[in-house]
Amino acid sequence: MTLPPTPCLVLDLDALERNVARMADHARIHGVALRPHAKTHKNRAIASLQARHGAVGICCATLHEAEQLAGASPSILLTSPFATADKFARVAALAMRGIDLAVVVDHPSAVAALAKTLPAGARLRVLIDVDPGAGRTGVATPNDAVALARAVAAEARLIYGGIQYYCGSEQHIVALTARRAAIAARNIKLAETIAALTAAGLAPPVVTGGGTGTHGIDVEAGLLTELQCGSYVFMDQDYGACELGGAAPFEQALTVHATVVSTNHSGFVTLDAGTKAMATDAGEPRVLAGAPRDSVYRFKGDEFGRLDLPQGAGPLAVGTRVVLIPSHCDPTVNLHGVYHLLREGRSAGTWPVEGRGYGGSA
């Protein structure tokens, strides 16, 4: 088998398909909609695969992702608020293409701008982004959610679609019991927000949120109608360290391949994969194959990584191929232009990463 030159992003299609089917079955069994987050894969083929397994659509974090993946899935939810005239115009353009699109807002100015930008006859679903306590985006209180929902419902060109409630940092709490307790605390505000909206005659048609780390907890709580899980399709070191529960275990489908390029020091070798090949925000990758599993990788610059070998390990030769599990799959994917595909361990072509980057001015 001819393997691609390193460093490269490699995707095991068999593992990918099993992961997609496993989460789809979980959502189906528990009666919730699945809207996977495409910020993980940024790829039309994977979005279509998820749709074939019953996903109601995808989430996109950026307008560039939405533009590149439009039509690959039944619908798109743009999960990040936006604030500039060019982006309002691009959202309007997507809506006028007939794309089933929804967006989130967390400020009245965005409601007014959307209504003004949409041409006559256009309709756009709008969800209220609610801050679960992360201090990132979203309205701060249930009363703020009611006021903003009323503003959306008052606009003829906008359709009030519900709320988004995404607990991000809680996804990565390692112990399942601690993660369940953290989500239970966050769900107090979610329940209060749903109750306030319902009392105001604005019961949310959709309550969307959740992720790979909380997918099992979320269906137990019964507050979300839609799951935004993303990383389950690939997995990474961060999620691999978590006790996930739910539909887990998911398989490691995504890896980065590297090559030993220098062996001039005892105890470690140098690989050709550094910060331009793997994200650094969640720590260092770890070895899956090609070197002892307890070897320790360290970033050593843009192009290089150091692999410390365990005591007593035999030497690795220049040219040895090492398979690494990235620490965080989403931003690692964003560093690469293509997936190199494997099927039953054999090369199966490539897929482009269509939604990577921000698309120029996006």
GROMACS .gro file of C-alpha atoms in nm:
model
  362
    1MET     CA    1   0.000   0.000   0.000
    2THR     CA    2   0.130   0.346  -0.092
    3LEU     CA    3   0.097   0.579   0.204
    4PRO     CA    4   0.078   0.957   0.168
    5PRO     CA    5   0.380   1.171   0.255
    6THR     CA    6   0.394   1.294   0.611
    7PRO     CA    7   0.282   1.483   0.804
    8CYS     CA    8  -0.071   1.396   0.694
    9LEU     CA    9  -0.423   1.362   0.828
   10VAL     CA   10  -0.551   1.004   0.797
   11LEU     CA   11  -0.913   0.893   0.832
   12ASP     CA   12  -1.022   0.532   0.884
   13LEU     CA   13  -1.354   0.511   0.699
   14ASP     CA   14  -1.463   0.189   0.868
   15ALA     CA   15  -1.422   0.338   1.215
   16LEU     CA   16  -1.585   0.664   1.103
   17GLU     CA   17  -1.894   0.484   0.975
   18ARG     CA   18  -1.930   0.279   1.293
   19ASN     CA   19  -1.906   0.594   1.505
   20VAL     CA   20  -2.168   0.773   1.294
   21ALA     CA   21  -2.406   0.477   1.318
   22ARG     CA   22  -2.355   0.441   1.695
   23MET     CA   23  -2.449   0.804   1.774
   24ALA     CA   24  -2.739   0.796   1.527
   25ASP     CA   25  -2.879   0.487   1.701
   26HIS     CA   26  -2.839   0.658   2.041
   27ALA     CA   27  -3.041   0.961   1.929
   28ARG     CA   28  -3.307   0.746   1.765
   29ILE     CA   29  -3.350   0.522   2.070
   30HIS     CA   30  -3.390   0.821   2.302
   31GLY     CA   31  -3.621   1.019   2.074
   32VAL     CA   32  -3.403   1.325   2.023
   33ALA     CA   33  -3.292   1.486   1.700
   34LEU     CA   34  -2.925   1.467   1.605
   35ARG     CA   35  -2.767   1.774   1.447
   36PRO     CA   36  -2.392   1.695   1.444
   37HIS     CA   37  -2.148   1.983   1.463
   38ALA     CA   38  -1.959   2.007   1.134
   39LYS     CA   39  -1.689   2.228   1.288
   40THR     CA   40  -1.529   1.892   1.370
   41HIS     CA   41  -1.502   1.754   1.017
   42LYS     CA   42  -1.575   2.051   0.783
   43ASN     CA   43  -1.648   1.801   0.506
   44ARG     CA   44  -1.942   1.746   0.269
   45ALA     CA   45  -1.903   1.369   0.245
   46ILE     CA   46  -1.921   1.324   0.621
   47ALA     CA   47  -2.218   1.561   0.648
   48SER     CA   48  -2.398   1.353   0.386
   49LEU     CA   49  -2.307   1.029   0.568
   50GLN     CA   50  -2.458   1.167   0.889
   51ALA     CA   51  -2.773   1.267   0.702
   52ARG     CA   52  -2.808   0.916   0.559
   53HIS     CA   53  -2.803   0.790   0.917
   54GLY     CA   54  -3.089   1.019   1.015
   55ALA     CA   55  -2.929   1.348   1.119
   56VAL     CA   56  -3.178   1.634   1.076
   57GLY     CA   57  -2.896   1.862   0.963
   58ILE     CA   58  -2.561   1.993   1.074
   59CYS     CA   59  -2.427   2.273   1.289
   60CYS     CA   60  -2.168   2.512   1.149
   61ALA     CA   61  -1.949   2.741   1.359
   62THR     CA   62  -1.861   2.981   1.076
   63LEU     CA   63  -2.031   3.124   0.772
   64HIS     CA   64  -1.753   2.981   0.559
   65GLU     CA   65  -1.838   2.631   0.683
   66ALA     CA   66  -2.206   2.691   0.610
   67GLU     CA   67  -2.134   2.818   0.258
   68GLN     CA   68  -1.903   2.527   0.177
   69LEU     CA   69  -2.128   2.255   0.321
   70ALA     CA   70  -2.464   2.394   0.205
   71GLY     CA   71  -2.671   2.125   0.038
   72ALA     CA   72  -2.473   1.834   0.184
   73SER     CA   73  -2.722   1.795   0.470
   74PRO     CA   74  -3.094   1.871   0.504
   75SER     CA   75  -3.042   2.190   0.707
   76ILE     CA   76  -2.781   2.407   0.875
   77LEU     CA   77  -2.774   2.581   1.213
   78LEU     CA   78  -2.512   2.854   1.237
   79THR     CA   79  -2.417   2.833   1.605
   80SER     CA   80  -2.207   3.150   1.642
   81PRO     CA   81  -2.353   3.501   1.660
   82PHE     CA   82  -2.225   3.748   1.402
   83ALA     CA   83  -2.224   4.125   1.392
   84THR     CA   84  -2.110   4.283   1.064
   85ALA     CA   85  -2.303   4.392   0.755
   86ASP     CA   86  -2.111   4.161   0.521
   87LYS     CA   87  -2.210   3.858   0.725
   88PHE     CA   88  -2.575   3.957   0.744
   89ALA     CA   89  -2.566   3.986   0.364
   90ARG     CA   90  -2.406   3.643   0.326
   91VAL     CA   91  -2.667   3.486   0.553
   92ALA     CA   92  -2.938   3.646   0.340
   93ALA     CA   93  -2.772   3.510   0.027
   94LEU     CA   94  -2.773   3.158   0.169
   95ALA     CA   95  -3.138   3.189   0.263
   96MET     CA   96  -3.225   3.311  -0.088
   97ARG     CA   97  -3.052   3.004  -0.235
   98GLY     CA   98  -3.321   2.795  -0.072
   99ILE     CA   99  -3.089   2.654   0.194
  100ASP     CA  100  -3.278   2.547   0.506
  101LEU     CA  101  -3.082   2.773   0.738
  102ALA     CA  102  -3.118   2.884   1.098
  103VAL     CA  103  -2.900   3.126   1.295
  104VAL     CA  104  -2.854   3.224   1.658
  105VAL     CA  105  -2.866   3.575   1.803
  106ASP     CA  106  -2.790   3.716   2.147
  107HIS     CA  107  -2.859   4.089   2.095
  108PRO     CA  108  -3.149   4.297   1.958
  109SER     CA  109  -2.919   4.467   1.706
  110ALA     CA  110  -2.872   4.137   1.526
  111VAL     CA  111  -3.249   4.086   1.507
  112ALA     CA  112  -3.298   4.427   1.351
  113ALA     CA  113  -3.009   4.380   1.108
  114LEU     CA  114  -3.133   4.041   0.991
  115ALA     CA  115  -3.484   4.169   0.934
  116LYS     CA  116  -3.351   4.466   0.741
  117THR     CA  117  -3.110   4.262   0.526
  118LEU     CA  118  -3.345   3.982   0.423
  119PRO     CA  119  -3.525   4.061   0.097
  120ALA     CA  120  -3.903   4.064   0.072
  121GLY     CA  121  -4.046   3.715   0.079
  122ALA     CA  122  -3.749   3.558   0.255
  123ARG     CA  123  -3.794   3.386   0.593
  124LEU     CA  124  -3.519   3.284   0.832
  125ARG     CA  125  -3.537   3.073   1.148
  126VAL     CA  126  -3.370   3.243   1.444
  127LEU     CA  127  -3.280   3.083   1.778
  128ILE     CA  128  -3.191   3.264   2.099
  129ASP     CA  129  -2.838   3.187   2.215
  130VAL     CA  130  -2.845   3.147   2.595
  131ASP     CA  131  -2.525   3.168   2.800
  132PRO     CA  132  -2.512   2.865   3.033
  133GLY     CA  133  -2.256   3.045   3.246
  134ALA     CA  134  -1.946   3.029   3.030
  135GLY     CA  135  -1.932   3.405   2.978
  136ARG     CA  136  -1.874   3.370   2.605
  137THR     CA  137  -2.186   3.436   2.398
  138GLY     CA  138  -2.558   3.423   2.472
  139VAL     CA  139  -2.813   3.621   2.669
  140ALA     CA  140  -2.743   3.631   3.041
  141THR     CA  141  -3.084   3.568   3.200
  142PRO     CA  142  -3.418   3.398   3.128
  143ASN     CA  143  -3.583   3.743   3.114
  144ASP     CA  144  -3.330   3.850   2.848
  145ALA     CA  145  -3.418   3.537   2.650
  146VAL     CA  146  -3.788   3.626   2.664
  147ALA     CA  147  -3.725   3.985   2.551
  148LEU     CA  148  -3.510   3.874   2.259
  149ALA     CA  149  -3.754   3.600   2.156
  150ARG     CA  150  -4.032   3.860   2.149
  151ALA     CA  151  -3.818   4.080   1.925
  152VAL     CA  152  -3.763   3.790   1.684
  153ALA     CA  153  -4.130   3.692   1.681
  154ALA     CA  154  -4.229   4.052   1.604
  155GLU     CA  155  -4.034   4.054   1.275
  156ALA     CA  156  -4.233   3.931   0.975
  157ARG     CA  157  -3.925   3.793   0.799
  158LEU     CA  158  -3.796   3.601   1.101
  159ILE     CA  159  -3.926   3.277   1.249
  160TYR     CA  160  -3.870   3.219   1.619
  161GLY     CA  161  -3.703   2.877   1.627
  162GLY     CA  162  -3.620   2.814   1.993
  163ILE     CA  163  -3.301   2.834   2.197
  164GLN     CA  164  -2.942   2.717   2.191
  165TYR     CA  165  -2.783   2.614   2.523
  166TYR     CA  166  -2.433   2.476   2.472
  167CYS     CA  167  -2.219   2.380   2.772
  168GLY     CA  168  -1.871   2.364   2.620
  169SER     CA  169  -1.617   2.323   2.898
  170GLU     CA  170  -1.830   2.062   3.074
  171GLN     CA  171  -1.792   1.829   2.775
  172HIS     CA  172  -1.434   1.747   2.877
  173ILE     CA  173  -1.471   1.674   3.249
  174VAL     CA  174  -1.298   1.337   3.277
  175ALA     CA  175  -1.514   1.157   3.535
  176LEU     CA  176  -1.871   1.081   3.431
  177THR     CA  177  -2.013   1.145   3.779
  178ALA     CA  178  -1.847   1.488   3.797
  179ARG     CA  179  -1.966   1.573   3.446
  180ARG     CA  180  -2.322   1.469   3.532
  181ALA     CA  181  -2.317   1.691   3.842
  182ALA     CA  182  -2.182   1.987   3.644
  183ILE     CA  183  -2.453   1.952   3.378
  184ALA     CA  184  -2.722   1.918   3.644
  185ALA     CA  185  -2.611   2.253   3.785
  186ARG     CA  186  -2.618   2.413   3.438
  187ASN     CA  187  -2.959   2.263   3.364
  188ILE     CA  188  -3.118   2.467   3.642
  189LYS     CA  189  -3.084   2.780   3.429
  190LEU     CA  190  -3.194   2.594   3.117
  191ALA     CA  191  -3.512   2.475   3.286
  192GLU     CA  192  -3.580   2.827   3.415
  193THR     CA  193  -3.531   2.971   3.065
  194ILE     CA  194  -3.767   2.718   2.906
  195ALA     CA  195  -4.026   2.791   3.176
  196ALA     CA  196  -3.998   3.168   3.131
  197LEU     CA  197  -4.036   3.142   2.754
  198THR     CA  198  -4.332   2.906   2.788
  199ALA     CA  199  -4.504   3.138   3.035
  200ALA     CA  200  -4.460   3.421   2.784
  201GLY     CA  201  -4.628   3.217   2.510
  202LEU     CA  202  -4.293   3.150   2.344
  203ALA     CA  203  -4.231   2.785   2.427
  204PRO     CA  204  -3.913   2.693   2.234
  205PRO     CA  205  -3.984   2.460   1.940
  206VAL     CA  206  -3.620   2.349   1.953
  207VAL     CA  207  -3.378   2.332   2.246
  208THR     CA  208  -3.040   2.253   2.094
  209GLY     CA  209  -2.706   2.189   2.259
  210GLY     CA  210  -2.501   1.914   2.413
  211GLY     CA  211  -2.197   1.740   2.270
  212THR     CA  212  -1.992   1.424   2.263
  213GLY     CA  213  -1.904   1.451   2.631
  214THR     CA  214  -2.261   1.492   2.755
  215HIS     CA  215  -2.468   1.308   2.494
  216GLY     CA  216  -2.572   1.037   2.742
  217ILE     CA  217  -2.638   1.283   3.026
  218ASP     CA  218  -2.841   1.512   2.802
  219VAL     CA  219  -3.094   1.246   2.703
  220GLU     CA  220  -3.132   1.149   3.069
  221ALA     CA  221  -3.213   1.510   3.162
  222GLY     CA  222  -3.481   1.539   2.893
  223LEU     CA  223  -3.445   1.914   2.834
  224LEU     CA  224  -3.270   1.920   2.496
  225THR     CA  225  -3.464   1.826   2.185
  226GLU     CA  226  -3.156   1.826   1.965
  227LEU     CA  227  -2.795   1.711   2.019
  228GLN     CA  228  -2.498   1.895   1.866
  229CYS     CA  229  -2.236   1.620   1.913
  230GLY     CA  230  -1.934   1.660   1.685
  231SER     CA  231  -1.609   1.495   1.790
  232TYR     CA  232  -1.759   1.145   1.822
  233VAL     CA  233  -1.702   1.093   1.449
  234PHE     CA  234  -1.323   1.109   1.494
  235MET     CA  235  -1.235   1.110   1.865
  236ASP     CA  236  -0.910   1.252   2.002
  237GLN     CA  237  -0.686   1.225   2.305
  238ASP     CA  238  -0.894   1.471   2.506
  239TYR     CA  239  -1.220   1.280   2.466
  240GLY     CA  240  -1.037   0.947   2.478
  241ALA     CA  241  -0.940   1.028   2.836
  242CYS     CA  242  -1.303   1.089   2.935
  243GLU     CA  243  -1.545   0.835   3.077
  244LEU     CA  244  -1.814   0.910   2.821
  245GLY     CA  245  -2.101   0.673   2.895
  246GLY     CA  246  -2.403   0.689   2.666
  247ALA     CA  247  -2.332   0.538   2.325
  248ALA     CA  248  -1.958   0.511   2.387
  249PRO     CA  249  -1.706   0.368   2.322
  250PHE     CA  250  -1.635   0.545   1.996
  251GLU     CA  251  -1.335   0.441   1.789
  252GLN     CA  252  -1.028   0.647   1.709
  253ALA     CA  253  -1.094   0.717   1.341
  254LEU     CA  254  -0.864   1.017   1.291
  255THR     CA  255  -0.485   1.012   1.320
  256VAL     CA  256  -0.186   1.216   1.211
  257HIS     CA  257   0.100   1.025   1.049
  258ALA     CA  258   0.457   1.145   1.100
  259THR     CA  259   0.802   1.022   1.005
  260VAL     CA  260   1.122   0.994   1.207
  261VAL     CA  261   1.365   1.239   1.042
  262SER     CA  262   1.650   1.254   1.296
  263THR     CA  263   1.799   1.006   1.544
  264ASN     CA  264   2.117   1.184   1.651
  265HIS     CA  265   2.049   1.181   2.025
  266SER     CA  266   2.001   0.890   2.263
  267GLY     CA  267   1.662   0.854   2.422
  268PHE     CA  268   1.458   1.047   2.168
  269VAL     CA  269   1.395   1.094   1.799
  270THR     CA  270   1.263   1.385   1.594
  271LEU     CA  271   0.943   1.364   1.389
  272ASP     CA  272   0.838   1.580   1.095
  273ALA     CA  273   0.507   1.685   1.258
  274GLY     CA  274   0.489   1.995   1.474
  275THR     CA  275   0.249   2.278   1.544
  276LYS     CA  276   0.156   2.315   1.175
  277ALA     CA  277   0.029   1.956   1.175
  278MET     CA  278  -0.150   1.926   1.511
  279ALA     CA  279  -0.340   2.159   1.742
  280THR     CA  280  -0.170   2.252   2.068
  281ASP     CA  281  -0.462   2.380   2.277
  282ALA     CA  282  -0.541   2.051   2.452
  283GLY     CA  283  -0.189   1.926   2.517
  284GLU     CA  284   0.036   1.691   2.326
  285PRO     CA  285  -0.069   1.403   2.101
  286ARG     CA  286   0.016   1.047   2.195
  287VAL     CA  287   0.145   0.748   2.003
  288LEU     CA  288  -0.097   0.496   1.856
  289ALA     CA  289   0.142   0.291   1.641
  290GLY     CA  290   0.495   0.282   1.499
  291ALA     CA  291   0.670   0.349   1.831
  292PRO     CA  292   0.623   0.230   2.192
  293ARG     CA  293   0.280   0.344   2.314
  294ASP     CA  294   0.432   0.499   2.627
  295SER     CA  295   0.662   0.724   2.425
  296VAL     CA  296   0.610   1.092   2.504
  297TYR     CA  297   0.563   1.348   2.226
  298ARG     CA  298   0.671   1.711   2.273
  299PHE     CA  299   0.616   1.996   2.029
  300LYS     CA  300   0.949   2.131   1.902
  301GLY     CA  301   0.839   2.402   1.659
  302ASP     CA  302   0.637   2.449   1.343
  303GLU     CA  303   0.772   2.147   1.159
  304PHE     CA  304   0.905   1.914   1.428
  305GLY     CA  305   0.813   1.709   1.729
  306ARG     CA  306   1.035   1.527   1.975
  307LEU     CA  307   0.943   1.173   2.071
  308ASP     CA  308   1.097   1.064   2.402
  309LEU     CA  309   1.132   0.686   2.405
  310PRO     CA  310   1.074   0.481   2.720
  311GLN     CA  311   1.376   0.346   2.903
  312GLY     CA  312   1.499   0.024   2.749
  313ALA     CA  313   1.319   0.077   2.418
  314GLY     CA  314   1.504  -0.011   2.104
  315PRO     CA  315   1.609   0.264   1.861
  316LEU     CA  316   1.379   0.391   1.587
  317ALA     CA  317   1.533   0.422   1.242
  318VAL     CA  318   1.516   0.729   1.023
  319GLY     CA  319   1.214   0.684   0.797
  320THR     CA  320   1.002   0.504   1.057
  321ARG     CA  321   0.636   0.600   1.029
  322VAL     CA  322   0.465   0.693   1.357
  323VAL     CA  323   0.087   0.722   1.400
  324LEU     CA  324  -0.029   0.987   1.646
  325ILE     CA  325  -0.363   1.058   1.813
  326PRO     CA  326  -0.416   1.436   1.808
  327SER     CA  327  -0.512   1.597   2.137
  328HIS     CA  328  -0.798   1.802   1.982
  329CYS     CA  329  -0.946   1.689   1.652
  330ASP     CA  330  -1.138   2.002   1.543
  331PRO     CA  331  -0.847   2.249   1.514
  332THR     CA  332  -0.614   1.974   1.394
  333VAL     CA  333  -0.844   1.913   1.096
  334ASN     CA  334  -0.838   2.288   1.028
  335LEU     CA  335  -0.461   2.267   0.967
  336HIS     CA  336  -0.496   2.023   0.677
  337GLY     CA  337  -0.635   2.050   0.326
  338VAL     CA  338  -0.729   1.685   0.275
  339TYR     CA  339  -0.813   1.365   0.453
  340HIS     CA  340  -0.615   1.063   0.337
  341LEU     CA  341  -0.864   0.777   0.355
  342LEU     CA  342  -0.819   0.417   0.462
  343ARG     CA  343  -1.066   0.136   0.399
  344GLU     CA  344  -0.989  -0.199   0.563
  345GLY     CA  345  -0.634  -0.073   0.614
  346ARG     CA  346  -0.581   0.015   0.249
  347SER     CA  347  -0.555   0.353   0.081
  348ALA     CA  348  -0.896   0.471  -0.040
  349GLY     CA  349  -0.827   0.813  -0.189
  350THR     CA  350  -0.876   1.156  -0.038
  351TRP     CA  351  -1.150   1.395   0.070
  352PRO     CA  352  -1.106   1.773   0.080
  353VAL     CA  353  -1.156   1.965   0.404
  354GLU     CA  354  -1.390   2.213   0.234
  355GLY     CA  355  -1.481   2.419   0.538
  356ARG     CA  356  -1.132   2.481   0.680
  357GLY     CA  357  -1.022   2.834   0.756
  358TYR     CA  358  -1.248   3.136   0.732
  359GLY     CA  359  -1.280   3.186   0.357
  360GLY     CA  360  -1.091   3.511   0.321
  361SER     CA  361  -1.302   3.789   0.471
  362ALA     CA  362  -1.525   3.539   0.657
   0.00000   0.00000   0.00000
